[in-house]
């Protein structure tokens, strides 16, 4: 009898349709799954994030076993656990007297390099399968990007719509006559909106064991471990999807950019952690949303806006990551060098918008995309925080943050550290945007209407200070021409007031 093939399933590949399992015979396969310290501490991940992934992995192992697969599952506290993917593979090859390994391509560049070393290190056959949960292959994205000076998501997104057929008419035209309805998705939310609650899943025995493990081993990591409410199975994830479509999707489009004090989820799906871990198939999620539009349950701006985030932005971000790594991690267009302020770890700041976003992040391992982009990201860029510092923070604090999706969002979109490869201009704003899209300013110590001096909203002076100190790098950007024209029309005294107010604030960090 020949030795069995080891199929190594990683922690963000929790799908029975994963490419490494396709075509494999159950009687000739051992599925290897491992909880390893190297990955849990590669950065000091949020405690809820570690608990979510370990519990989801353990539940998935049970699901595979019930489906007839042989699973070799190594827990973090199991005796002899080497703490690394490579160390656990070496032990498993010896345990099962095997010399054949199959694995779906890892989502992180660093892990892929490790996997590529296995054949030589362990004298075994290693079959690395493409991750076909994505719509665009690496080669397709590289072909699309070839020869383009600027890689704009909008044009890539249209190709993905054509490839999938989502929200297209029989003639192949976009539903409603437009590809993008983002202009209709920027309504501020009022306090009187009815907010649907997200589904919460009480921890079962498996999850409770994981919570004890994480509380003991990672007690010094960022974030609150409990209450823990994430779903940890594909059934939980499907239930969360159904609740979103039924109750939140119809108003998701209108209010997807809105922010309200103590309203942490609004009409957002909170599905990204399930999709990124493999508990939901992204294309099937989009098909369900398109069906809701076809049935008249959701308006076009909601369905299109949601689908664009997944087959447009998510696919595009992955393409950028694999096209530009490993150098992309170190780009720093503005040469920013400030350390990340301490309040990013505590939420203790008098800026109410930042206190809301960071406290929520600490407690939930979640914040929606506008909180990330226009609050925590915007502040870091305006303040001149070193991109690698804010990049690591985002990687640590969010349950859906895997490097392939988090890094380009931070380096390219949030911080403009790639100099415009990804975005056409920096996502910089003063306090007016925050006031327009939220009610945060109503509860703030600072006055959003005051531009300079004591008590003025820091975002106001930081915005102009950011533009002034980076004028040499940004003055050729056509999308900022009007802004710089406004700056040059200001009196010298007014310009000094902005710069001095900004400096006085930054000196307190």
XYZ file of C-alpha atoms in Angstrom:
509
model
C 0.000 0.000 0.000
C 1.479 3.351 -1.061
C 1.914 6.224 1.378
C -0.900 8.737 1.595
C -0.680 12.292 0.334
C -0.690 15.010 2.972
C -3.054 17.836 2.078
C -1.995 20.804 4.207
C -5.012 23.072 4.789
C -4.137 26.507 6.170
C -6.219 28.611 8.516
C -7.781 30.831 5.842
C -8.650 27.910 3.545
C -11.636 26.539 5.452
C -13.660 25.385 2.474
C -14.446 21.832 1.366
C -14.099 23.159 -2.192
C -10.534 24.321 -1.649
C -8.353 23.422 -4.634
C -5.977 21.215 -2.612
C -8.827 18.801 -1.837
C -10.298 18.689 -5.336
C -9.775 15.379 -7.090
C -8.273 13.708 -4.020
C -9.471 10.288 -2.878
C -10.350 10.170 0.787
C -8.731 6.767 1.296
C -5.431 8.061 -0.101
C -5.323 11.380 1.742
C -4.517 12.747 5.182
C -5.641 16.320 5.748
C -3.097 18.140 7.897
C -4.200 21.187 9.913
C -2.018 22.917 12.469
C -2.269 25.723 15.003
C 1.224 27.210 15.087
C 2.688 29.857 17.339
C 4.731 31.471 14.571
C 1.563 32.536 12.765
C -0.375 33.558 15.870
C 2.516 35.835 16.861
C 3.865 36.940 13.446
C 2.296 40.162 14.654
C 0.478 40.456 17.979
C -2.924 39.642 16.512
C -6.121 40.710 18.270
C -7.211 38.033 20.747
C -10.630 37.735 19.086
C -8.966 37.181 15.713
C -6.843 34.297 16.994
C -9.851 32.770 18.745
C -11.994 33.072 15.614
C -9.450 31.345 13.384
C -8.536 28.558 15.819
C -12.186 27.795 16.567
C -13.140 27.922 12.876
C -10.243 25.571 12.085
C -11.288 23.090 14.768
C -14.895 23.130 13.605
C -13.785 22.662 9.999
C -11.677 19.655 10.990
C -14.782 18.099 12.558
C -16.750 18.860 9.383
C -14.124 17.120 7.250
C -14.037 14.080 9.499
C -17.828 13.763 9.344
C -17.536 13.895 5.551
C -15.165 10.913 5.601
C -11.750 12.568 5.469
C -8.849 11.510 7.685
C -7.688 14.628 9.534
C -4.439 15.045 11.447
C -5.104 18.126 13.575
C -2.334 19.597 15.745
C -3.526 21.960 18.469
C -1.390 24.833 19.702
C -0.849 23.305 23.147
C -0.309 19.769 21.870
C 2.910 18.209 23.123
C 5.698 18.398 20.558
C 4.116 21.213 18.504
C 7.097 22.848 16.799
C 5.334 26.187 16.368
C 5.820 26.515 12.605
C 4.249 25.268 9.384
C 7.540 23.740 8.273
C 8.216 22.072 11.596
C 4.746 20.540 11.670
C 5.048 19.315 8.096
C 8.368 17.647 8.909
C 6.790 15.849 11.865
C 3.718 14.835 9.843
C 5.763 13.443 6.946
C 7.552 11.215 9.436
C 4.341 10.300 11.267
C 2.556 9.206 8.114
C 5.629 7.893 6.263
C 4.717 10.129 3.341
C 6.725 12.044 0.772
C 3.881 13.814 -1.057
C 2.333 17.146 -0.052
C -0.485 19.092 -1.647
C -1.405 22.619 -0.619
C -3.438 25.502 -1.974
C -1.287 28.549 -2.582
C -0.966 30.549 0.659
C -2.475 34.016 0.687
C 0.657 35.623 2.148
C 3.937 36.142 0.297
C 6.068 35.155 3.306
C 4.224 31.853 3.749
C 4.397 31.072 0.025
C 8.189 31.403 0.162
C 8.206 28.976 3.089
C 6.012 26.483 1.231
C 8.228 26.711 -1.851
C 11.192 25.634 0.293
C 9.571 22.390 1.438
C 10.518 20.207 -1.524
C 14.226 20.841 -1.033
C 14.145 20.905 2.754
C 12.248 17.638 3.199
C 13.017 15.781 -0.043
C 9.334 15.474 -0.872
C 7.025 16.211 -3.782
C 5.106 19.461 -3.171
C 2.099 20.288 -5.347
C 1.055 23.942 -4.898
C -2.421 24.440 -6.326
C -3.840 27.821 -7.434
C -6.415 29.359 -5.115
C -9.482 29.247 -7.332
C -11.738 31.003 -4.822
C -10.760 34.193 -6.650
C -12.156 35.266 -10.004
C -8.948 36.660 -11.523
C -5.797 34.568 -11.687
C -2.411 36.158 -11.057
C -1.677 35.945 -14.782
C -4.976 37.614 -15.731
C -4.343 40.518 -13.379
C -0.748 40.896 -14.570
C -1.961 40.947 -18.185
C -4.538 43.609 -17.336
C -1.948 45.692 -15.477
C 0.754 45.379 -18.122
C 1.630 48.723 -19.706
C -0.642 50.787 -17.435
C 0.976 53.636 -15.516
C -1.971 53.834 -13.139
C -3.911 50.764 -12.055
C -7.429 52.053 -11.481
C -9.882 49.666 -9.867
C -12.879 50.922 -11.835
C -11.615 49.584 -15.155
C -10.565 46.251 -13.652
C -13.956 45.972 -11.957
C -15.744 46.233 -15.290
C -13.716 43.278 -16.563
C -14.771 41.258 -13.511
C -18.424 42.144 -14.093
C -18.131 40.924 -17.668
C -16.365 37.731 -16.599
C -18.970 36.856 -13.957
C -22.054 38.257 -15.698
C -23.196 39.829 -12.432
C -25.697 42.682 -12.848
C -25.492 42.578 -16.633
C -28.410 42.697 -19.052
C -28.907 40.038 -21.723
C -27.131 42.402 -24.104
C -24.094 42.455 -21.820
C -24.667 46.023 -20.640
C -24.598 47.066 -16.976
C -27.950 47.058 -15.197
C -29.375 50.561 -15.063
C -26.980 51.816 -17.726
C -24.057 52.562 -15.384
C -21.254 50.417 -14.034
C -20.886 52.257 -10.747
C -23.456 53.803 -8.403
C -21.034 55.037 -5.758
C -22.330 58.592 -6.066
C -25.659 57.371 -4.639
C -24.003 55.639 -1.683
C -22.876 58.582 0.423
C -25.875 59.543 2.507
C -25.254 60.515 6.125
C -27.238 58.485 8.626
C -29.659 60.104 11.077
C -30.027 59.082 14.709
C -33.586 57.899 14.048
C -32.642 55.130 11.616
C -33.753 51.620 12.542
C -30.577 49.572 12.774
C -30.830 45.820 12.206
C -28.666 43.812 14.591
C -26.096 41.361 13.338
C -26.407 37.676 14.275
C -24.374 36.635 17.287
C -23.398 33.042 17.954
C -22.915 31.785 21.523
C -19.643 29.866 21.984
C -20.042 26.097 21.977
C -17.728 23.699 23.803
C -15.061 23.821 21.080
C -15.039 27.613 21.070
C -14.998 27.777 24.865
C -11.867 25.612 24.898
C -10.248 27.931 22.363
C -11.177 30.998 24.423
C -9.467 29.478 27.456
C -6.367 28.728 25.364
C -6.209 32.218 23.854
C -6.864 33.900 27.192
C -3.946 32.004 28.690
C -1.419 32.086 25.850
C -2.141 35.497 24.318
C -3.314 37.523 27.326
C -0.848 40.305 26.458
C -2.129 40.721 22.887
C -4.315 43.643 21.838
C -8.085 43.620 22.201
C -10.949 42.191 24.217
C -11.435 38.446 23.986
C -14.974 38.391 25.311
C -17.826 38.658 24.738
C -17.099 36.455 21.722
C -19.902 36.355 19.163
C -18.332 35.490 15.799
C -19.672 32.561 13.820
C -17.140 29.768 13.427
C -18.749 27.404 10.889
C -19.969 27.644 7.320
C -23.517 27.253 8.671
C -23.019 30.278 10.922
C -21.590 32.262 8.021
C -24.517 31.335 5.756
C -26.915 32.456 8.479
C -25.092 35.787 8.779
C -25.332 36.233 5.005
C -29.065 35.500 5.009
C -29.694 37.976 7.835
C -27.736 40.676 6.007
C -29.621 40.180 2.749
C -33.006 40.093 4.479
C -32.594 43.038 6.835
C -29.621 45.258 5.941
C -28.883 45.009 2.215
C -31.817 47.183 1.068
C -30.328 50.215 2.861
C -26.663 49.227 2.668
C -26.037 51.308 -0.451
C -27.488 54.545 0.888
C -25.642 54.466 4.196
C -22.465 52.450 3.609
C -20.280 55.527 4.246
C -22.195 56.749 7.299
C -20.937 56.699 10.905
C -22.894 57.080 14.149
C -21.830 57.175 17.775
C -22.315 53.778 19.450
C -23.791 52.269 16.259
C -21.025 49.879 15.296
C -22.518 47.932 12.413
C -25.307 50.019 10.824
C -26.221 48.286 7.531
C -22.867 46.586 6.985
C -22.699 42.848 6.382
C -19.752 41.989 8.714
C -19.082 39.071 6.340
C -15.486 39.835 5.352
C -13.966 37.702 8.109
C -16.045 34.707 6.964
C -15.183 35.252 3.303
C -11.468 35.738 3.955
C -11.265 32.594 6.114
C -13.055 30.454 3.535
C -16.375 29.947 5.346
C -18.228 31.769 2.562
C -17.551 31.638 -1.177
C -17.228 35.250 -2.433
C -18.811 34.640 -5.839
C -21.764 32.796 -4.311
C -22.249 35.703 -1.889
C -22.387 38.106 -4.836
C -24.815 35.863 -6.689
C -27.145 35.884 -3.674
C -27.016 39.686 -3.577
C -27.693 39.900 -7.328
C -30.701 37.607 -6.849
C -32.024 39.966 -4.175
C -31.861 42.787 -6.725
C -33.506 40.678 -9.442
C -36.346 39.828 -7.056
C -36.919 43.485 -6.201
C -35.774 43.083 -2.596
C -32.776 45.433 -2.846
C -32.206 48.556 -4.963
C -29.501 48.639 -7.612
C -27.206 51.037 -5.750
C -27.111 48.633 -2.783
C -26.519 45.472 -4.814
C -23.949 47.092 -7.101
C -22.115 48.772 -4.224
C -21.798 45.517 -2.310
C -20.781 43.436 -5.327
C -18.195 46.054 -6.319
C -16.498 45.663 -2.935
C -16.007 41.936 -3.535
C -15.464 41.265 -7.249
C -14.032 44.724 -7.807
C -12.065 45.985 -4.857
C -11.247 42.674 -3.141
C -10.014 41.077 -6.379
C -8.121 44.219 -7.361
C -6.364 44.494 -4.006
C -5.260 40.875 -4.216
C -3.916 41.492 -7.706
C -1.902 44.518 -6.535
C -0.454 42.537 -3.626
C 0.898 39.674 -5.719
C 2.008 41.976 -8.534
C 4.086 44.234 -6.286
C 5.368 42.086 -3.413
C 7.789 41.967 -1.704
C 8.875 45.569 -2.341
C 5.387 46.989 -1.782
C 5.656 46.500 1.984
C 8.383 49.160 2.278
C 7.173 52.003 0.055
C 6.939 55.413 1.773
C 6.120 58.116 -0.769
C 5.796 60.930 1.790
C 8.855 59.770 3.767
C 6.697 59.826 6.897
C 8.485 58.788 10.079
C 6.224 59.542 13.072
C 5.538 56.722 15.512
C 1.955 55.519 15.821
C 0.306 57.453 18.678
C -0.323 55.450 21.848
C -4.066 56.091 21.708
C -4.332 53.708 18.751
C -3.901 50.955 21.358
C -6.143 52.402 24.076
C -8.790 54.536 22.384
C -8.068 57.194 25.011
C -8.213 60.451 23.083
C -10.442 63.518 23.226
C -11.021 63.242 19.476
C -14.413 61.550 19.630
C -14.289 60.063 16.123
C -10.982 58.313 16.816
C -12.081 57.216 20.282
C -15.201 55.652 18.757
C -13.386 53.829 15.938
C -10.500 52.582 18.082
C -12.589 51.539 21.104
C -14.897 49.631 18.773
C -11.874 48.007 17.136
C -10.461 47.012 20.531
C -13.739 45.464 21.638
C -15.016 43.926 18.398
C -11.941 43.374 16.141
C -14.114 45.164 13.578
C -14.690 48.617 12.103
C -16.272 49.353 8.754
C -14.348 50.649 5.767
C -15.040 54.369 6.209
C -14.000 54.269 9.859
C -10.761 52.624 8.738
C -10.147 54.891 5.741
C -11.400 58.309 6.825
C -10.865 58.185 10.594
C -7.899 56.035 11.676
C -6.223 55.984 8.255
C -6.832 59.642 7.440
C -5.461 60.759 10.807
C -2.325 58.614 10.462
C -1.571 60.018 7.014
C -2.239 63.640 8.019
C -0.071 63.239 11.119
C 2.809 61.738 9.129
C 2.796 58.303 10.750
C 5.283 55.893 9.188
C 3.314 53.623 6.806
C 4.823 50.421 8.190
C 3.559 51.336 11.681
C -0.061 51.922 10.718
C 0.130 48.960 8.335
C 1.125 46.636 11.183
C -1.628 48.089 13.372
C -4.315 47.273 10.813
C -2.889 43.764 10.412
C -3.077 43.224 14.160
C -6.437 44.652 15.089
C -9.030 43.350 12.598
C -10.412 39.832 12.409
C -10.632 40.013 8.605
C -7.069 41.323 8.163
C -4.831 38.999 6.209
C -1.741 40.593 4.710
C -2.823 40.252 1.063
C -5.967 42.320 1.639
C -4.812 44.564 4.473
C -1.467 45.781 3.126
C -2.554 47.286 -0.237
C -5.601 48.831 1.434
C -3.316 50.511 3.963
C -0.184 51.272 1.934
C -1.979 52.230 -1.268
C -5.455 53.479 -0.457
C -5.288 54.712 3.127
C -1.760 56.173 3.227
C -1.006 56.899 -0.469
C 2.445 55.531 0.354
C 2.814 54.049 -3.142
C 2.613 57.540 -4.650
C -0.525 56.947 -6.673
C -0.198 53.449 -8.121
C -3.487 52.486 -6.527
C -5.298 55.755 -5.821
C -5.595 58.869 -7.949
C -5.164 61.161 -4.922
C -4.672 60.869 -1.160
C -7.815 60.174 0.862
C -7.175 63.244 3.002
C -9.891 65.311 4.611
C -10.444 67.830 7.352
C -13.164 67.721 9.960
C -15.919 68.768 7.550
C -16.117 65.323 5.939
C -16.388 63.623 9.331
C -19.074 66.089 10.397
C -21.035 65.502 7.195
C -20.921 61.700 7.316
C -21.356 61.181 11.066
C -22.681 62.593 14.311
C -19.290 62.148 15.967
C -18.548 65.876 16.080
C -21.633 66.586 18.214
C -20.034 64.737 21.141
C -16.454 65.933 20.690
C -14.333 68.117 22.950
C -13.040 69.870 19.842
C -15.066 72.255 17.667
C -15.233 71.036 14.063
C -16.238 74.519 12.890
C -13.148 76.083 14.388
C -10.201 75.941 12.006
C -7.213 77.036 14.096
C -6.223 77.803 17.649
C -7.145 76.226 20.950
C -10.159 73.922 20.793
C -10.162 73.632 16.985
C -10.745 70.207 15.447
C -7.240 68.791 14.860
C -8.261 67.371 11.482
C -8.712 70.930 10.132
C -5.174 72.147 10.722
C -3.603 68.746 10.060
C -5.257 68.639 6.637
C -3.680 71.892 5.459
C -0.372 71.120 7.162
C -0.240 67.770 5.342
C -0.835 69.471 1.987
C 1.686 72.208 2.689
C 4.544 69.980 3.787
C 3.968 67.595 0.853
C 3.356 70.239 -1.823
C 6.470 69.327 -3.812
C 5.243 65.737 -4.104
C 1.578 66.509 -4.771
C 1.462 69.783 -6.695
C 1.407 67.957 -10.037
C -1.689 65.938 -9.075
C -4.530 67.338 -11.184
C -7.169 66.203 -8.687
C -5.590 68.488 -6.080
C -5.216 71.541 -8.300
C -8.254 73.306 -6.833
C -7.189 72.541 -3.272
C -3.695 73.932 -3.786
C -5.169 76.959 -5.506
C -7.203 77.609 -2.344
C -4.085 77.233 -0.202
C -2.138 79.742 -2.289
C -4.959 82.296 -2.070
C -4.825 82.231 1.735
C -2.989 85.051 3.457
C 0.415 84.289 4.895
C -1.017 84.799 8.384
C -3.786 82.252 7.829
C -1.325 79.725 6.445
C 0.900 80.228 9.499
C -2.081 79.755 11.810
C -2.841 76.374 10.228
C 0.797 75.252 10.365
C 1.361 76.423 13.939
C -1.912 74.898 15.173
C -0.971 71.609 13.575
C 2.517 71.684 15.083
C 1.179 72.468 18.540
C -1.167 69.487 18.328
C 1.429 67.090 16.900
C 3.825 68.036 19.697
C 1.308 66.593 22.177
C 1.285 63.128 20.615
